[in-house]
Amino acid sequence: ERVDKAAATQLVFEDALFHVVEHVIRTTGIDRLILTGGIGLNALGNMRMLDRFDRHFYRNALGRDARLHLWVPPTPNDAGVTIGAAFIGAYLAGAGIGAPAEHAFYCGSAPTDADIRNALDEPDIAWTTLGDTSDPAQRDALADLMAYITERDAIFAVMQGAAETGPRALGHRSILANPRNPKTRELLNAQVKFREAIRPLAPMMTREAAERWFQLSDGAADGDYNAYNYMVLTAQAKPEAHNVIPSVIHADGTGRIQIVRENADPLIHAYLKALGRRIGVEIAVNTSFNVGGPIAQTAEHAIATLRRARGLDAVLLFSAEGPVYAAWQKDGTQAGRFAGWYAAWKAERKTR
């Protein structure tokens, strides 16, 4: 009954939203829309809006060969108010337009090497060093290690660089897992996140994988599909995707996708490319690194979350200076699994 009420509320919401958007289109003739406010996070409604206001609608309503193009910023909710306040303050102070940003969603603090080592100094935590991402070759090797353990159905967290702004984890404070394992959603919801079994998992992927496995809308901002960068749009999975990546396709056949760009996140992009070689798809499960509370922001938060999530195999902590660490619980159901995988991965690389 609770789920049915939620579905009914969604339909009523969409009807109201489309009524307002149609009024704006008919009175102004616009074909480009920036959507803000908390409703901008309704990814399913955003997808259906693009489906509704397509070329057929514009030809019939306005006699034009056009369609709606939608852009939703990564922080359309109340958190974005601070960005607007900063922007108007800079404008009033006479600040000029800056250089285009490589990304618009990493605004927190990066953990330092000292922060991480202090957080790891706990009697119940085992840890090891993995490498240094200041060396691109080592970064690519670490991406392959991440793909190696994903292939073996590891569930692990990543903390790297500045934290995301907005309510979505986009690769800097994320829990990652295998999208091909049909049990991944059950394991994550029951043993890591401790939430309802019906909760969907979102996929992160390269653009090539997005085009291969999902029906992307050409109204998703522009020809580069950059409206899919922030998990603010769902996309319909292609029929052949259902058996290939079952853990990231919801009951309605959609996924709330994130396209990862190499220039914005070279580590995660390299990880996804390595997954293509390891499991055959450049796609990973991506859910926020938290358990019943805020997303982990600091190394100390990361270790506290590791303790609460008994099904988490490890946390990979990437310091601002370059060194990378893996941490896991000494006791518990997942104790020692990462250490075994890491040893096997190193042995495999020696034989190449």
PDB file of N, CA and C in Angstrom, residues 12-70:
ATOM      1  N   VAL A  12       0.651  12.116  -9.997  1.00  0.00           N
ATOM      2  CA  VAL A  12       0.052  13.432  -9.762  1.00  0.00           C
ATOM      3  C   VAL A  12       1.102  14.528  -9.918  1.00  0.00           C
ATOM      4  N   PHE A  13       2.292  14.283  -9.374  1.00  0.00           N
ATOM      5  CA  PHE A  13       3.388  15.253  -9.507  1.00  0.00           C
ATOM      6  C   PHE A  13       3.720  15.515 -10.971  1.00  0.00           C
ATOM      7  N   GLU A  14       3.873  14.446 -11.751  1.00  0.00           N
ATOM      8  CA  GLU A  14       4.217  14.608 -13.158  1.00  0.00           C
ATOM      9  C   GLU A  14       3.139  15.382 -13.906  1.00  0.00           C
ATOM     10  N   ASP A  15       1.879  15.108 -13.616  1.00  0.00           N
ATOM     11  CA  ASP A  15       0.789  15.816 -14.284  1.00  0.00           C
ATOM     12  C   ASP A  15       0.879  17.316 -14.018  1.00  0.00           C
ATOM     13  N   ALA A  16       1.144  17.693 -12.768  1.00  0.00           N
ATOM     14  CA  ALA A  16       1.263  19.111 -12.422  1.00  0.00           C
ATOM     15  C   ALA A  16       2.487  19.741 -13.081  1.00  0.00           C
ATOM     16  N   LEU A  17       3.613  19.031 -13.043  1.00  0.00           N
ATOM     17  CA  LEU A  17       4.843  19.551 -13.635  1.00  0.00           C
ATOM     18  C   LEU A  17       4.681  19.769 -15.134  1.00  0.00           C
ATOM     19  N   PHE A  18       4.135  18.789 -15.826  1.00  0.00           N
ATOM     20  CA  PHE A  18       3.992  18.899 -17.278  1.00  0.00           C
ATOM     21  C   PHE A  18       3.022  20.024 -17.646  1.00  0.00           C
ATOM     22  N   HIS A  19       2.005  20.238 -16.830  1.00  0.00           N
ATOM     23  CA  HIS A  19       1.060  21.326 -17.080  1.00  0.00           C
ATOM     24  C   HIS A  19       1.785  22.670 -17.045  1.00  0.00           C
ATOM     25  N   VAL A  20       2.634  22.868 -16.045  1.00  0.00           N
ATOM     26  CA  VAL A  20       3.374  24.125 -15.924  1.00  0.00           C
ATOM     27  C   VAL A  20       4.357  24.283 -17.082  1.00  0.00           C
ATOM     28  N   VAL A  21       5.115  23.222 -17.381  1.00  0.00           N
ATOM     29  CA  VAL A  21       6.111  23.301 -18.450  1.00  0.00           C
ATOM     30  C   VAL A  21       5.439  23.552 -19.795  1.00  0.00           C
ATOM     31  N   GLU A  22       4.324  22.892 -20.057  1.00  0.00           N
ATOM     32  CA  GLU A  22       3.625  23.111 -21.333  1.00  0.00           C
ATOM     33  C   GLU A  22       3.149  24.556 -21.447  1.00  0.00           C
ATOM     34  N   HIS A  23       2.657  25.111 -20.352  1.00  0.00           N
ATOM     35  CA  HIS A  23       2.231  26.514 -20.366  1.00  0.00           C
ATOM     36  C   HIS A  23       3.407  27.430 -20.719  1.00  0.00           C
ATOM     37  N   VAL A  24       4.562  27.178 -20.122  1.00  0.00           N
ATOM     38  CA  VAL A  24       5.742  28.003 -20.397  1.00  0.00           C
ATOM     39  C   VAL A  24       6.163  27.866 -21.859  1.00  0.00           C
ATOM     40  N   ILE A  25       6.160  26.648 -22.376  1.00  0.00           N
ATOM     41  CA  ILE A  25       6.558  26.429 -23.769  1.00  0.00           C
ATOM     42  C   ILE A  25       5.606  27.136 -24.719  1.00  0.00           C
ATOM     43  N   ARG A  26       4.304  26.991 -24.498  1.00  0.00           N
ATOM     44  CA  ARG A  26       3.323  27.578 -25.418  1.00  0.00           C
ATOM     45  C   ARG A  26       3.329  29.104 -25.364  1.00  0.00           C
ATOM     46  N   THR A  27       3.618  29.690 -24.199  1.00  0.00           N
ATOM     47  CA  THR A  27       3.578  31.151 -24.078  1.00  0.00           C
ATOM     48  C   THR A  27       4.889  31.823 -24.466  1.00  0.00           C
ATOM     49  N   THR A  28       5.996  31.112 -24.372  1.00  0.00           N
ATOM     50  CA  THR A  28       7.299  31.724 -24.682  1.00  0.00           C
ATOM     51  C   THR A  28       7.972  31.132 -25.910  1.00  0.00           C
ATOM     52  N   GLY A  29       7.606  29.912 -26.282  1.00  0.00           N
ATOM     53  CA  GLY A  29       8.239  29.260 -27.425  1.00  0.00           C
ATOM     54  C   GLY A  29       9.597  28.658 -27.124  1.00  0.00           C
ATOM     55  N   ILE A  30       9.975  28.568 -25.852  1.00  0.00           N
ATOM     56  CA  ILE A  30      11.309  28.062 -25.511  1.00  0.00           C
ATOM     57  C   ILE A  30      11.459  26.594 -25.900  1.00  0.00           C
ATOM     58  N   ASP A  31      12.697  26.203 -26.178  1.00  0.00           N
ATOM     59  CA  ASP A  31      12.995  24.777 -26.345  1.00  0.00           C
ATOM     60  C   ASP A  31      14.181  24.361 -25.485  1.00  0.00           C
ATOM     61  N   ARG A  32      14.605  25.252 -24.579  1.00  0.00           N
ATOM     62  CA  ARG A  32      15.682  24.940 -23.633  1.00  0.00           C
ATOM     63  C   ARG A  32      15.224  25.346 -22.239  1.00  0.00           C
ATOM     64  N   LEU A  33      15.340  24.408 -21.308  1.00  0.00           N
ATOM     65  CA  LEU A  33      14.805  24.626 -19.968  1.00  0.00           C
ATOM     66  C   LEU A  33      15.833  24.232 -18.925  1.00  0.00           C
ATOM     67  N   ILE A  34      16.083  25.136 -17.970  1.00  0.00           N
ATOM     68  CA  ILE A  34      16.884  24.823 -16.786  1.00  0.00           C
ATOM     69  C   ILE A  34      15.911  24.634 -15.633  1.00  0.00           C
ATOM     70  N   LEU A  35      15.963  23.469 -15.009  1.00  0.00           N
ATOM     71  CA  LEU A  35      15.015  23.121 -13.947  1.00  0.00           C
ATOM     72  C   LEU A  35      15.735  23.123 -12.606  1.00  0.00           C
ATOM     73  N   THR A  36      15.259  23.945 -11.670  1.00  0.00           N
ATOM     74  CA  THR A  36      15.839  23.974 -10.330  1.00  0.00           C
ATOM     75  C   THR A  36      14.740  23.790  -9.298  1.00  0.00           C
ATOM     76  N   GLY A  37      15.162  23.742  -8.045  1.00  0.00           N
ATOM     77  CA  GLY A  37      14.242  23.392  -6.975  1.00  0.00           C
ATOM     78  C   GLY A  37      14.332  21.906  -6.699  1.00  0.00           C
ATOM     79  N   GLY A  38      13.829  21.489  -5.568  1.00  0.00           N
ATOM     80  CA  GLY A  38      13.901  20.080  -5.187  1.00  0.00           C
ATOM     81  C   GLY A  38      13.277  19.150  -6.200  1.00  0.00           C
ATOM     82  N   ILE A  39      12.284  19.631  -6.956  1.00  0.00           N
ATOM     83  CA  ILE A  39      11.652  18.769  -7.957  1.00  0.00           C
ATOM     84  C   ILE A  39      12.627  18.373  -9.055  1.00  0.00           C
ATOM     85  N   GLY A  40      13.714  19.137  -9.212  1.00  0.00           N
ATOM     86  CA  GLY A  40      14.704  18.790 -10.230  1.00  0.00           C
ATOM     87  C   GLY A  40      15.380  17.459  -9.969  1.00  0.00           C
ATOM     88  N   LEU A  41      15.279  16.958  -8.732  1.00  0.00           N
ATOM     89  CA  LEU A  41      15.877  15.669  -8.391  1.00  0.00           C
ATOM     90  C   LEU A  41      14.960  14.494  -8.717  1.00  0.00           C
ATOM     91  N   ASN A  42      13.776  14.777  -9.230  1.00  0.00           N
ATOM     92  CA  ASN A  42      12.855  13.703  -9.606  1.00  0.00           C
ATOM     93  C   ASN A  42      13.271  13.188 -10.979  1.00  0.00           C
ATOM     94  N   ALA A  43      14.203  12.246 -10.968  1.00  0.00           N
ATOM     95  CA  ALA A  43      14.837  11.792 -12.212  1.00  0.00           C
ATOM     96  C   ALA A  43      13.843  11.146 -13.165  1.00  0.00           C
ATOM     97  N   LEU A  44      12.879  10.417 -12.634  1.00  0.00           N
ATOM     98  CA  LEU A  44      11.886   9.769 -13.492  1.00  0.00           C
ATOM     99  C   LEU A  44      11.001  10.812 -14.169  1.00  0.00           C
ATOM    100  N   GLY A  45      10.566  11.815 -13.410  1.00  0.00           N
ATOM    101  CA  GLY A  45       9.772  12.888 -13.995  1.00  0.00           C
ATOM    102  C   GLY A  45      10.533  13.636 -15.072  1.00  0.00           C
ATOM    103  N   ASN A  46      11.837  13.838 -14.863  1.00  0.00           N
ATOM    104  CA  ASN A  46      12.651  14.523 -15.868  1.00  0.00           C
ATOM    105  C   ASN A  46      12.713  13.729 -17.166  1.00  0.00           C
ATOM    106  N   MET A  47      12.883  12.413 -17.060  1.00  0.00           N
ATOM    107  CA  MET A  47      12.911  11.573 -18.260  1.00  0.00           C
ATOM    108  C   MET A  47      11.582  11.645 -19.005  1.00  0.00           C
ATOM    109  N   ARG A  48      10.494  11.542 -18.268  1.00  0.00           N
ATOM    110  CA  ARG A  48       9.176  11.555 -18.909  1.00  0.00           C
ATOM    111  C   ARG A  48       8.850  12.926 -19.490  1.00  0.00           C
ATOM    112  N   MET A  49       9.407  13.992 -18.905  1.00  0.00           N
ATOM    113  CA  MET A  49       9.223  15.316 -19.476  1.00  0.00           C
ATOM    114  C   MET A  49       9.865  15.404 -20.859  1.00  0.00           C
ATOM    115  N   LEU A  50      11.069  14.865 -20.985  1.00  0.00           N
ATOM    116  CA  LEU A  50      11.732  14.861 -22.287  1.00  0.00           C
ATOM    117  C   LEU A  50      10.970  13.999 -23.288  1.00  0.00           C
ATOM    118  N   ASP A  51      10.410  12.895 -22.819  1.00  0.00           N
ATOM    119  CA  ASP A  51       9.610  12.054 -23.714  1.00  0.00           C
ATOM    120  C   ASP A  51       8.357  12.790 -24.191  1.00  0.00           C
ATOM    121  N   ARG A  52       7.751  13.563 -23.321  1.00  0.00           N
ATOM    122  CA  ARG A  52       6.488  14.234 -23.651  1.00  0.00           C
ATOM    123  C   ARG A  52       6.698  15.403 -24.610  1.00  0.00           C
ATOM    124  N   PHE A  53       7.697  16.230 -24.322  1.00  0.00           N
ATOM    125  CA  PHE A  53       7.894  17.444 -25.123  1.00  0.00           C
ATOM    126  C   PHE A  53       8.962  17.194 -26.191  1.00  0.00           C
ATOM    127  N   ASP A  54       8.640  16.264 -27.064  1.00  0.00           N
ATOM    128  CA  ASP A  54       9.564  15.854 -28.122  1.00  0.00           C
ATOM    129  C   ASP A  54       9.261  16.611 -29.412  1.00  0.00           C
ATOM    130  N   ARG A  55       9.843  16.189 -30.506  1.00  0.00           N
ATOM    131  CA  ARG A  55       9.637  16.870 -31.788  1.00  0.00           C
ATOM    132  C   ARG A  55       8.179  16.809 -32.242  1.00  0.00           C
ATOM    133  N   HIS A  56       7.525  15.700 -31.963  1.00  0.00           N
ATOM    134  CA  HIS A  56       6.112  15.570 -32.325  1.00  0.00           C
ATOM    135  C   HIS A  56       5.284  16.648 -31.628  1.00  0.00           C
ATOM    136  N   PHE A  57       5.540  16.884 -30.342  1.00  0.00           N
ATOM    137  CA  PHE A  57       4.810  17.924 -29.615  1.00  0.00           C
ATOM    138  C   PHE A  57       5.070  19.293 -30.230  1.00  0.00           C
ATOM    139  N   TYR A  58       6.325  19.621 -30.502  1.00  0.00           N
ATOM    140  CA  TYR A  58       6.655  20.953 -31.017  1.00  0.00           C
ATOM    141  C   TYR A  58       6.072  21.183 -32.405  1.00  0.00           C
ATOM    142  N   ARG A  59       6.051  20.148 -33.239  1.00  0.00           N
ATOM    143  CA  ARG A  59       5.448  20.311 -34.563  1.00  0.00           C
ATOM    144  C   ARG A  59       3.953  20.584 -34.438  1.00  0.00           C
ATOM    145  N   ASN A  60       3.282  19.847 -33.576  1.00  0.00           N
ATOM    146  CA  ASN A  60       1.835  20.014 -33.433  1.00  0.00           C
ATOM    147  C   ASN A  60       1.461  21.298 -32.696  1.00  0.00           C
ATOM    148  N   ALA A  61       2.219  21.634 -31.655  1.00  0.00           N
ATOM    149  CA  ALA A  61       1.850  22.772 -30.810  1.00  0.00           C
ATOM    150  C   ALA A  61       2.363  24.103 -31.344  1.00  0.00           C
ATOM    151  N   LEU A  62       3.579  24.090 -31.913  1.00  0.00           N
ATOM    152  CA  LEU A  62       4.217  25.342 -32.321  1.00  0.00           C
ATOM    153  C   LEU A  62       4.578  25.393 -33.796  1.00  0.00           C
ATOM    154  N   GLY A  63       4.381  24.287 -34.505  1.00  0.00           N
ATOM    155  CA  GLY A  63       4.723  24.268 -35.922  1.00  0.00           C
ATOM    156  C   GLY A  63       6.207  24.402 -36.177  1.00  0.00           C
ATOM    157  N   ARG A  64       7.020  23.889 -35.271  1.00  0.00           N
ATOM    158  CA  ARG A  64       8.481  24.003 -35.381  1.00  0.00           C
ATOM    159  C   ARG A  64       9.120  22.630 -35.310  1.00  0.00           C
ATOM    160  N   ASP A  65      10.253  22.501 -35.999  1.00  0.00           N
ATOM    161  CA  ASP A  65      11.041  21.273 -35.897  1.00  0.00           C
ATOM    162  C   ASP A  65      12.030  21.452 -34.750  1.00  0.00           C
ATOM    163  N   ALA A  66      11.555  21.214 -33.555  1.00  0.00           N
ATOM    164  CA  ALA A  66      12.370  21.406 -32.346  1.00  0.00           C
ATOM    165  C   ALA A  66      11.927  20.376 -31.320  1.00  0.00           C
ATOM    166  N   ARG A  67      12.633  20.331 -30.192  1.00  0.00           N
ATOM    167  CA  ARG A  67      12.245  19.508 -29.051  1.00  0.00           C
ATOM    168  C   ARG A  67      12.796  20.161 -27.794  1.00  0.00           C
ATOM    169  N   LEU A  68      12.282  19.776 -26.659  1.00  0.00           N
ATOM    170  CA  LEU A  68      12.751  20.340 -25.404  1.00  0.00           C
ATOM    171  C   LEU A  68      14.128  19.786 -25.065  1.00  0.00           C
ATOM    172  N   HIS A  69      15.036  20.688 -24.673  1.00  0.00           N
ATOM    173  CA  HIS A  69      16.346  20.312 -24.146  1.00  0.00           C
ATOM    174  C   HIS A  69      16.372  20.706 -22.671  1.00  0.00           C
ATOM    175  N   LEU A  70      16.738  19.765 -21.820  1.00  0.00           N
ATOM    176  CA  LEU A  70      16.648  19.955 -20.373  1.00  0.00           C
ATOM    177  C   LEU A  70      18.023  19.958 -19.731  1.00  0.00           C
TER     178      LEU A  70
END
